[in-house]
Amino acid sequence: MGRDPRRAAGGMGLWTSKLPQKGRALRPQEKDILRSPLIIFMMGGPACGKGTQCKNMATKYGLCHVGLGQLLRQEAQRSTRRGRKIHDIMLQGLLVPTGIILDMISNAMLSHPESRGFLINGFPRELRQAKEFERIVGRAPDVVIVLDCSMETMVRRALRRGRLEHRADDCEPAIRQRLETYYTLCEPVLTFYQQKNLLCNILAEAAPENIFAKCCSVVESLQ
């Protein structure tokens, strides 16, 4: 048997976690709500610029921005058993179990049933999440945008962000662990979407306005 990539990425804590690995099944009427809006996934390593670009695109096109990292940080601040567990997982730079992720994303989407589309930022983080999304929601995304950035650039940006926003999970050990986890687990996800002809890579080392122009071209090609 080959090595499980989550073990290789230091994710052994997930195996002892009692947090769910499967999201809740949506009711038929909930799936109907999510059948027609645009669904765009924005992938990339920590601090590659996903949040900035999603906020700008949401404003320009009237889309709903669902930021997975923000949802997780909000949950991690709650003084619940689940919140404390998520807080500990994030501080180690590991992956929060898939069931939690899927429930958060589907709930966020269903809370905006009038939206003409969703920009889902920081998802999926592993192949299981990509497949679970399609099983639960009943459809694939319309496109998957990947912001490509060097590891050095992402570490530098994340450290600066951590100082400015006082984010505990943007300390250097956690950043480097998140990067290692991302690089280990994202390759099968990228292959999965490449085979579906849904992948769009954008170089994210350029000025933010240049990256935004390229992102806008992708959104406009879907309309």
PDB file of C-alpha atoms in Angstrom:
ATOM      1  CA  MET A   1       0.000   0.000   0.000  1.00  0.00           C
ATOM      2  CA  GLY A   2       1.191   3.531  -0.786  1.00  0.00           C
ATOM      3  CA  ARG A   3       1.505   6.245   1.801  1.00  0.00           C
ATOM      4  CA  ASP A   4      -1.639   8.205   2.554  1.00  0.00           C
ATOM      5  CA  PRO A   5      -0.922  11.820   1.555  1.00  0.00           C
ATOM      6  CA  ARG A   6      -2.576  13.116   4.717  1.00  0.00           C
ATOM      7  CA  ARG A   7      -0.022  11.186   6.763  1.00  0.00           C
ATOM      8  CA  ALA A   8       2.771  12.488   4.555  1.00  0.00           C
ATOM      9  CA  ALA A   9       1.482  16.005   5.137  1.00  0.00           C
ATOM     10  CA  GLY A  10       1.485  15.601   8.893  1.00  0.00           C
ATOM     11  CA  GLY A  11      -2.279  15.110   9.084  1.00  0.00           C
ATOM     12  CA  MET A  12      -2.306  12.064  11.364  1.00  0.00           C
ATOM     13  CA  GLY A  13      -4.420  13.955  13.889  1.00  0.00           C
ATOM     14  CA  LEU A  14      -7.358  13.639  11.509  1.00  0.00           C
ATOM     15  CA  TRP A  15      -7.489   9.892  12.025  1.00  0.00           C
ATOM     16  CA  THR A  16      -8.287  10.202  15.735  1.00  0.00           C
ATOM     17  CA  SER A  17     -10.719  13.090  15.247  1.00  0.00           C
ATOM     18  CA  LYS A  18     -14.402  12.413  15.926  1.00  0.00           C
ATOM     19  CA  LEU A  19     -15.425  15.297  13.672  1.00  0.00           C
ATOM     20  CA  PRO A  20     -17.441  14.038  10.672  1.00  0.00           C
ATOM     21  CA  GLN A  21     -15.761  13.128   7.384  1.00  0.00           C
ATOM     22  CA  LYS A  22     -19.007  13.315   5.377  1.00  0.00           C
ATOM     23  CA  GLY A  23     -21.265  16.307   4.911  1.00  0.00           C
ATOM     24  CA  ARG A  24     -25.030  16.149   5.454  1.00  0.00           C
ATOM     25  CA  ALA A  25     -27.143  15.168   2.463  1.00  0.00           C
ATOM     26  CA  LEU A  26     -29.104  18.065   0.975  1.00  0.00           C
ATOM     27  CA  ARG A  27     -32.853  17.814   0.481  1.00  0.00           C
ATOM     28  CA  PRO A  28     -34.094  17.821  -3.153  1.00  0.00           C
ATOM     29  CA  GLN A  29     -35.402  21.402  -2.833  1.00  0.00           C
ATOM     30  CA  GLU A  30     -31.997  22.530  -1.512  1.00  0.00           C
ATOM     31  CA  LYS A  31     -30.252  20.956  -4.501  1.00  0.00           C
ATOM     32  CA  ASP A  32     -32.723  22.765  -6.776  1.00  0.00           C
ATOM     33  CA  ILE A  33     -31.642  26.105  -5.265  1.00  0.00           C
ATOM     34  CA  LEU A  34     -27.997  25.405  -6.149  1.00  0.00           C
ATOM     35  CA  ARG A  35     -28.626  23.987  -9.618  1.00  0.00           C
ATOM     36  CA  SER A  36     -28.657  27.227 -11.633  1.00  0.00           C
ATOM     37  CA  PRO A  37     -26.323  29.811 -10.001  1.00  0.00           C
ATOM     38  CA  LEU A  38     -22.717  30.110 -11.148  1.00  0.00           C
ATOM     39  CA  ILE A  39     -20.342  28.179  -8.876  1.00  0.00           C
ATOM     40  CA  ILE A  40     -16.685  29.183  -9.092  1.00  0.00           C
ATOM     41  CA  PHE A  41     -13.971  27.591  -6.955  1.00  0.00           C
ATOM     42  CA  MET A  42     -10.877  29.694  -6.235  1.00  0.00           C
ATOM     43  CA  MET A  43      -7.860  27.559  -5.291  1.00  0.00           C
ATOM     44  CA  GLY A  44      -4.281  28.356  -4.361  1.00  0.00           C
ATOM     45  CA  GLY A  45      -1.895  28.207  -1.422  1.00  0.00           C
ATOM     46  CA  PRO A  46      -2.197  30.397   1.687  1.00  0.00           C
ATOM     47  CA  ALA A  47      -1.798  34.144   0.971  1.00  0.00           C
ATOM     48  CA  CYS A  48      -1.707  33.717  -2.816  1.00  0.00           C
ATOM     49  CA  GLY A  49      -4.385  36.426  -3.126  1.00  0.00           C
ATOM     50  CA  LYS A  50      -7.593  34.357  -3.278  1.00  0.00           C
ATOM     51  CA  GLY A  51      -9.520  36.491  -0.797  1.00  0.00           C
ATOM     52  CA  THR A  52      -8.629  39.800  -2.425  1.00  0.00           C
ATOM     53  CA  GLN A  53      -9.588  38.629  -5.902  1.00  0.00           C
ATOM     54  CA  CYS A  54     -12.839  36.994  -4.725  1.00  0.00           C
ATOM     55  CA  LYS A  55     -13.943  40.147  -2.878  1.00  0.00           C
ATOM     56  CA  ASN A  56     -13.273  42.267  -5.972  1.00  0.00           C
ATOM     57  CA  MET A  57     -15.082  39.830  -8.280  1.00  0.00           C
ATOM     58  CA  ALA A  58     -18.035  39.528  -5.887  1.00  0.00           C
ATOM     59  CA  THR A  59     -18.415  43.314  -5.903  1.00  0.00           C
ATOM     60  CA  LYS A  60     -18.115  43.662  -9.686  1.00  0.00           C
ATOM     61  CA  TYR A  61     -20.414  40.807 -10.683  1.00  0.00           C
ATOM     62  CA  GLY A  62     -22.849  40.675  -7.756  1.00  0.00           C
ATOM     63  CA  LEU A  63     -21.703  37.221  -6.663  1.00  0.00           C
ATOM     64  CA  CYS A  64     -21.726  35.800  -3.140  1.00  0.00           C
ATOM     65  CA  HIS A  65     -18.217  35.310  -1.720  1.00  0.00           C
ATOM     66  CA  VAL A  66     -17.907  32.231   0.490  1.00  0.00           C
ATOM     67  CA  GLY A  67     -14.483  32.329   2.171  1.00  0.00           C
ATOM     68  CA  LEU A  68     -13.672  28.951   3.689  1.00  0.00           C
ATOM     69  CA  GLY A  69     -10.783  30.299   5.762  1.00  0.00           C
ATOM     70  CA  GLN A  70     -13.003  32.993   7.277  1.00  0.00           C
ATOM     71  CA  LEU A  71     -15.752  30.479   8.052  1.00  0.00           C
ATOM     72  CA  LEU A  72     -13.240  28.220   9.785  1.00  0.00           C
ATOM     73  CA  ARG A  73     -11.682  31.067  11.795  1.00  0.00           C
ATOM     74  CA  GLN A  74     -15.133  32.183  12.950  1.00  0.00           C
ATOM     75  CA  GLU A  75     -15.945  28.645  14.054  1.00  0.00           C
ATOM     76  CA  ALA A  76     -12.538  28.279  15.751  1.00  0.00           C
ATOM     77  CA  GLN A  77     -13.299  31.344  17.906  1.00  0.00           C
ATOM     78  CA  ARG A  78     -16.431  29.754  19.353  1.00  0.00           C
ATOM     79  CA  SER A  79     -16.065  28.261  22.820  1.00  0.00           C
ATOM     80  CA  THR A  80     -17.617  24.970  21.742  1.00  0.00           C
ATOM     81  CA  ARG A  81     -15.999  21.536  21.656  1.00  0.00           C
ATOM     82  CA  ARG A  82     -16.025  21.637  17.852  1.00  0.00           C
ATOM     83  CA  GLY A  83     -14.657  25.192  17.816  1.00  0.00           C
ATOM     84  CA  ARG A  84     -11.749  24.274  20.109  1.00  0.00           C
ATOM     85  CA  LYS A  85     -10.937  21.205  17.998  1.00  0.00           C
ATOM     86  CA  ILE A  86     -10.936  23.257  14.790  1.00  0.00           C
ATOM     87  CA  HIS A  87      -8.754  25.880  16.488  1.00  0.00           C
ATOM     88  CA  ASP A  88      -6.186  23.230  17.444  1.00  0.00           C
ATOM     89  CA  ILE A  89      -6.180  21.693  13.939  1.00  0.00           C
ATOM     90  CA  MET A  90      -5.687  25.089  12.271  1.00  0.00           C
ATOM     91  CA  LEU A  91      -2.852  26.108  14.596  1.00  0.00           C
ATOM     92  CA  GLN A  92      -1.012  22.965  13.518  1.00  0.00           C
ATOM     93  CA  GLY A  93      -1.580  23.823   9.849  1.00  0.00           C
ATOM     94  CA  LEU A  94      -3.564  20.599   9.295  1.00  0.00           C
ATOM     95  CA  LEU A  95      -6.826  19.958   7.431  1.00  0.00           C
ATOM     96  CA  VAL A  96     -10.193  20.267   9.127  1.00  0.00           C
ATOM     97  CA  PRO A  97     -12.294  17.111   8.400  1.00  0.00           C
ATOM     98  CA  THR A  98     -14.300  17.121   5.184  1.00  0.00           C
ATOM     99  CA  GLY A  99     -17.746  16.817   6.781  1.00  0.00           C
ATOM    100  CA  ILE A 100     -17.299  20.094   8.677  1.00  0.00           C
ATOM    101  CA  ILE A 101     -16.039  21.836   5.528  1.00  0.00           C
ATOM    102  CA  LEU A 102     -18.943  20.641   3.345  1.00  0.00           C
ATOM    103  CA  ASP A 103     -21.585  21.567   5.918  1.00  0.00           C
ATOM    104  CA  MET A 104     -20.128  25.069   6.289  1.00  0.00           C
ATOM    105  CA  ILE A 105     -20.014  25.664   2.537  1.00  0.00           C
ATOM    106  CA  SER A 106     -23.470  24.259   1.732  1.00  0.00           C
ATOM    107  CA  ASN A 107     -25.024  26.201   4.631  1.00  0.00           C
ATOM    108  CA  ALA A 108     -23.342  29.428   3.476  1.00  0.00           C
ATOM    109  CA  MET A 109     -24.636  28.925  -0.075  1.00  0.00           C
ATOM    110  CA  LEU A 110     -28.173  28.031   1.021  1.00  0.00           C
ATOM    111  CA  SER A 111     -28.319  31.135   3.224  1.00  0.00           C
ATOM    112  CA  HIS A 112     -28.177  33.227   0.003  1.00  0.00           C
ATOM    113  CA  PRO A 113     -30.732  31.454  -2.234  1.00  0.00           C
ATOM    114  CA  GLU A 114     -31.257  34.618  -4.304  1.00  0.00           C
ATOM    115  CA  SER A 115     -27.593  34.852  -5.362  1.00  0.00           C
ATOM    116  CA  ARG A 116     -26.781  34.673  -9.074  1.00  0.00           C
ATOM    117  CA  GLY A 117     -23.549  32.884  -8.257  1.00  0.00           C
ATOM    118  CA  PHE A 118     -20.987  31.855  -5.652  1.00  0.00           C
ATOM    119  CA  LEU A 119     -17.244  32.418  -5.413  1.00  0.00           C
ATOM    120  CA  ILE A 120     -15.976  29.714  -3.070  1.00  0.00           C
ATOM    121  CA  ASN A 121     -12.529  30.647  -1.844  1.00  0.00           C
ATOM    122  CA  GLY A 122     -10.013  28.084  -0.550  1.00  0.00           C
ATOM    123  CA  PHE A 123     -11.954  24.993  -1.593  1.00  0.00           C
ATOM    124  CA  PRO A 124     -11.534  22.095  -2.212  1.00  0.00           C
ATOM    125  CA  ARG A 125      -8.412  21.339  -0.205  1.00  0.00           C
ATOM    126  CA  GLU A 126      -8.246  17.632  -1.027  1.00  0.00           C
ATOM    127  CA  LEU A 127      -9.763  15.225  -3.547  1.00  0.00           C
ATOM    128  CA  ARG A 128     -12.302  13.850  -1.065  1.00  0.00           C
ATOM    129  CA  GLN A 129     -13.760  17.333  -0.664  1.00  0.00           C
ATOM    130  CA  ALA A 130     -14.085  17.774  -4.443  1.00  0.00           C
ATOM    131  CA  LYS A 131     -15.949  14.488  -4.808  1.00  0.00           C
ATOM    132  CA  GLU A 132     -18.103  15.057  -1.709  1.00  0.00           C
ATOM    133  CA  PHE A 133     -19.179  18.459  -3.015  1.00  0.00           C
ATOM    134  CA  GLU A 134     -20.484  16.907  -6.228  1.00  0.00           C
ATOM    135  CA  ARG A 135     -22.213  14.103  -4.321  1.00  0.00           C
ATOM    136  CA  ILE A 136     -23.928  16.477  -1.880  1.00  0.00           C
ATOM    137  CA  VAL A 137     -24.733  19.434  -4.143  1.00  0.00           C
ATOM    138  CA  GLY A 138     -25.435  17.276  -7.186  1.00  0.00           C
ATOM    139  CA  ARG A 139     -23.218  19.140  -9.643  1.00  0.00           C
ATOM    140  CA  ALA A 140     -19.645  20.201 -10.376  1.00  0.00           C
ATOM    141  CA  PRO A 141     -18.508  23.850 -10.279  1.00  0.00           C
ATOM    142  CA  ASP A 142     -18.614  25.846 -13.509  1.00  0.00           C
ATOM    143  CA  VAL A 143     -14.887  26.590 -13.339  1.00  0.00           C
ATOM    144  CA  VAL A 144     -11.939  26.172 -10.956  1.00  0.00           C
ATOM    145  CA  ILE A 145      -9.525  29.124 -10.904  1.00  0.00           C
ATOM    146  CA  VAL A 146      -6.057  28.351  -9.522  1.00  0.00           C
ATOM    147  CA  LEU A 147      -3.790  31.213  -8.461  1.00  0.00           C
ATOM    148  CA  ASP A 148      -0.199  30.039  -8.964  1.00  0.00           C
ATOM    149  CA  CYS A 149       2.373  31.593  -6.667  1.00  0.00           C
ATOM    150  CA  SER A 150       5.852  30.657  -5.394  1.00  0.00           C
ATOM    151  CA  MET A 151       6.243  29.302  -1.877  1.00  0.00           C
ATOM    152  CA  GLU A 152       8.573  32.184  -0.943  1.00  0.00           C
ATOM    153  CA  THR A 153       6.001  34.764  -2.021  1.00  0.00           C
ATOM    154  CA  MET A 154       3.201  33.054  -0.075  1.00  0.00           C
ATOM    155  CA  VAL A 155       5.271  32.787   3.135  1.00  0.00           C
ATOM    156  CA  ARG A 156       6.237  36.468   2.894  1.00  0.00           C
ATOM    157  CA  ARG A 157       2.644  37.587   2.239  1.00  0.00           C
ATOM    158  CA  ALA A 158       1.191  35.370   4.977  1.00  0.00           C
ATOM    159  CA  LEU A 159       3.650  36.631   7.598  1.00  0.00           C
ATOM    160  CA  ARG A 160       2.824  40.229   6.685  1.00  0.00           C
ATOM    161  CA  ARG A 161      -0.922  39.442   6.816  1.00  0.00           C
ATOM    162  CA  GLY A 162      -0.525  37.746  10.193  1.00  0.00           C
ATOM    163  CA  ARG A 163       1.137  40.854  11.650  1.00  0.00           C
ATOM    164  CA  LEU A 164      -1.479  43.214  10.199  1.00  0.00           C
ATOM    165  CA  GLU A 165      -4.566  41.149  11.044  1.00  0.00           C
ATOM    166  CA  HIS A 166      -3.262  39.460  14.231  1.00  0.00           C
ATOM    167  CA  ARG A 167      -4.091  36.009  12.861  1.00  0.00           C
ATOM    168  CA  ALA A 168      -2.761  33.230  15.092  1.00  0.00           C
ATOM    169  CA  ASP A 169      -2.687  30.728  12.207  1.00  0.00           C
ATOM    170  CA  ASP A 170      -0.357  33.010  10.191  1.00  0.00           C
ATOM    171  CA  CYS A 171       2.742  32.196  12.230  1.00  0.00           C
ATOM    172  CA  GLU A 172       5.633  30.760  10.213  1.00  0.00           C
ATOM    173  CA  PRO A 173       5.481  27.094  11.433  1.00  0.00           C
ATOM    174  CA  ALA A 174       1.741  26.893  10.683  1.00  0.00           C
ATOM    175  CA  ILE A 175       2.188  28.652   7.310  1.00  0.00           C
ATOM    176  CA  ARG A 176       4.894  26.219   6.202  1.00  0.00           C
ATOM    177  CA  GLN A 177       2.830  23.225   7.381  1.00  0.00           C
ATOM    178  CA  ARG A 178      -0.196  24.545   5.479  1.00  0.00           C
ATOM    179  CA  LEU A 179       1.944  24.956   2.368  1.00  0.00           C
ATOM    180  CA  GLU A 180       3.312  21.433   2.693  1.00  0.00           C
ATOM    181  CA  THR A 181      -0.225  20.102   3.177  1.00  0.00           C
ATOM    182  CA  TYR A 182      -1.495  22.136   0.223  1.00  0.00           C
ATOM    183  CA  TYR A 183       1.201  20.973  -2.183  1.00  0.00           C
ATOM    184  CA  THR A 184       0.826  17.347  -1.106  1.00  0.00           C
ATOM    185  CA  LEU A 185      -2.954  17.223  -1.425  1.00  0.00           C
ATOM    186  CA  CYS A 186      -3.762  19.654  -4.246  1.00  0.00           C
ATOM    187  CA  GLU A 187      -2.199  17.695  -7.122  1.00  0.00           C
ATOM    188  CA  PRO A 188      -4.948  15.023  -7.285  1.00  0.00           C
ATOM    189  CA  VAL A 189      -7.572  17.798  -7.074  1.00  0.00           C
ATOM    190  CA  LEU A 190      -6.005  19.693  -9.985  1.00  0.00           C
ATOM    191  CA  THR A 191      -5.842  16.476 -12.027  1.00  0.00           C
ATOM    192  CA  PHE A 192      -9.501  15.734 -11.198  1.00  0.00           C
ATOM    193  CA  TYR A 193     -10.652  19.110 -12.535  1.00  0.00           C
ATOM    194  CA  GLN A 194      -8.218  19.095 -15.445  1.00  0.00           C
ATOM    195  CA  GLN A 195      -9.850  15.882 -16.651  1.00  0.00           C
ATOM    196  CA  LYS A 196     -13.225  17.644 -16.490  1.00  0.00           C
ATOM    197  CA  ASN A 197     -11.824  20.630 -18.473  1.00  0.00           C
ATOM    198  CA  LEU A 198     -12.718  22.952 -15.609  1.00  0.00           C
ATOM    199  CA  LEU A 199      -9.250  24.170 -14.596  1.00  0.00           C
ATOM    200  CA  CYS A 200      -7.983  27.696 -15.266  1.00  0.00           C
ATOM    201  CA  ASN A 201      -4.482  28.627 -14.003  1.00  0.00           C
ATOM    202  CA  ILE A 202      -3.567  32.285 -13.407  1.00  0.00           C
ATOM    203  CA  LEU A 203      -0.073  33.441 -12.428  1.00  0.00           C
ATOM    204  CA  ALA A 204      -0.459  35.302  -9.130  1.00  0.00           C
ATOM    205  CA  GLU A 205       2.968  36.933  -8.859  1.00  0.00           C
ATOM    206  CA  ALA A 206       1.826  39.975 -10.893  1.00  0.00           C
ATOM    207  CA  ALA A 207       0.178  43.174  -9.603  1.00  0.00           C
ATOM    208  CA  PRO A 208      -3.291  42.548  -8.081  1.00  0.00           C
ATOM    209  CA  GLU A 209      -5.033  44.582 -10.797  1.00  0.00           C
ATOM    210  CA  ASN A 210      -3.446  42.437 -13.541  1.00  0.00           C
ATOM    211  CA  ILE A 211      -4.557  39.243 -11.767  1.00  0.00           C
ATOM    212  CA  PHE A 212      -8.044  40.728 -11.376  1.00  0.00           C
ATOM    213  CA  ALA A 213      -8.304  41.439 -15.109  1.00  0.00           C
ATOM    214  CA  LYS A 214      -7.524  37.789 -15.863  1.00  0.00           C
ATOM    215  CA  CYS A 215     -10.046  36.581 -13.277  1.00  0.00           C
ATOM    216  CA  CYS A 216     -12.690  38.837 -14.820  1.00  0.00           C
ATOM    217  CA  SER A 217     -12.037  37.331 -18.249  1.00  0.00           C
ATOM    218  CA  VAL A 218     -12.754  33.887 -16.813  1.00  0.00           C
ATOM    219  CA  VAL A 219     -16.020  35.014 -15.154  1.00  0.00           C
ATOM    220  CA  GLU A 220     -17.200  36.784 -18.304  1.00  0.00           C
ATOM    221  CA  SER A 221     -16.513  33.697 -20.408  1.00  0.00           C
ATOM    222  CA  LEU A 222     -19.124  31.849 -18.302  1.00  0.00           C
ATOM    223  CA  GLN A 223     -21.929  34.354 -18.793  1.00  0.00           C
TER     224      GLN A 223
END
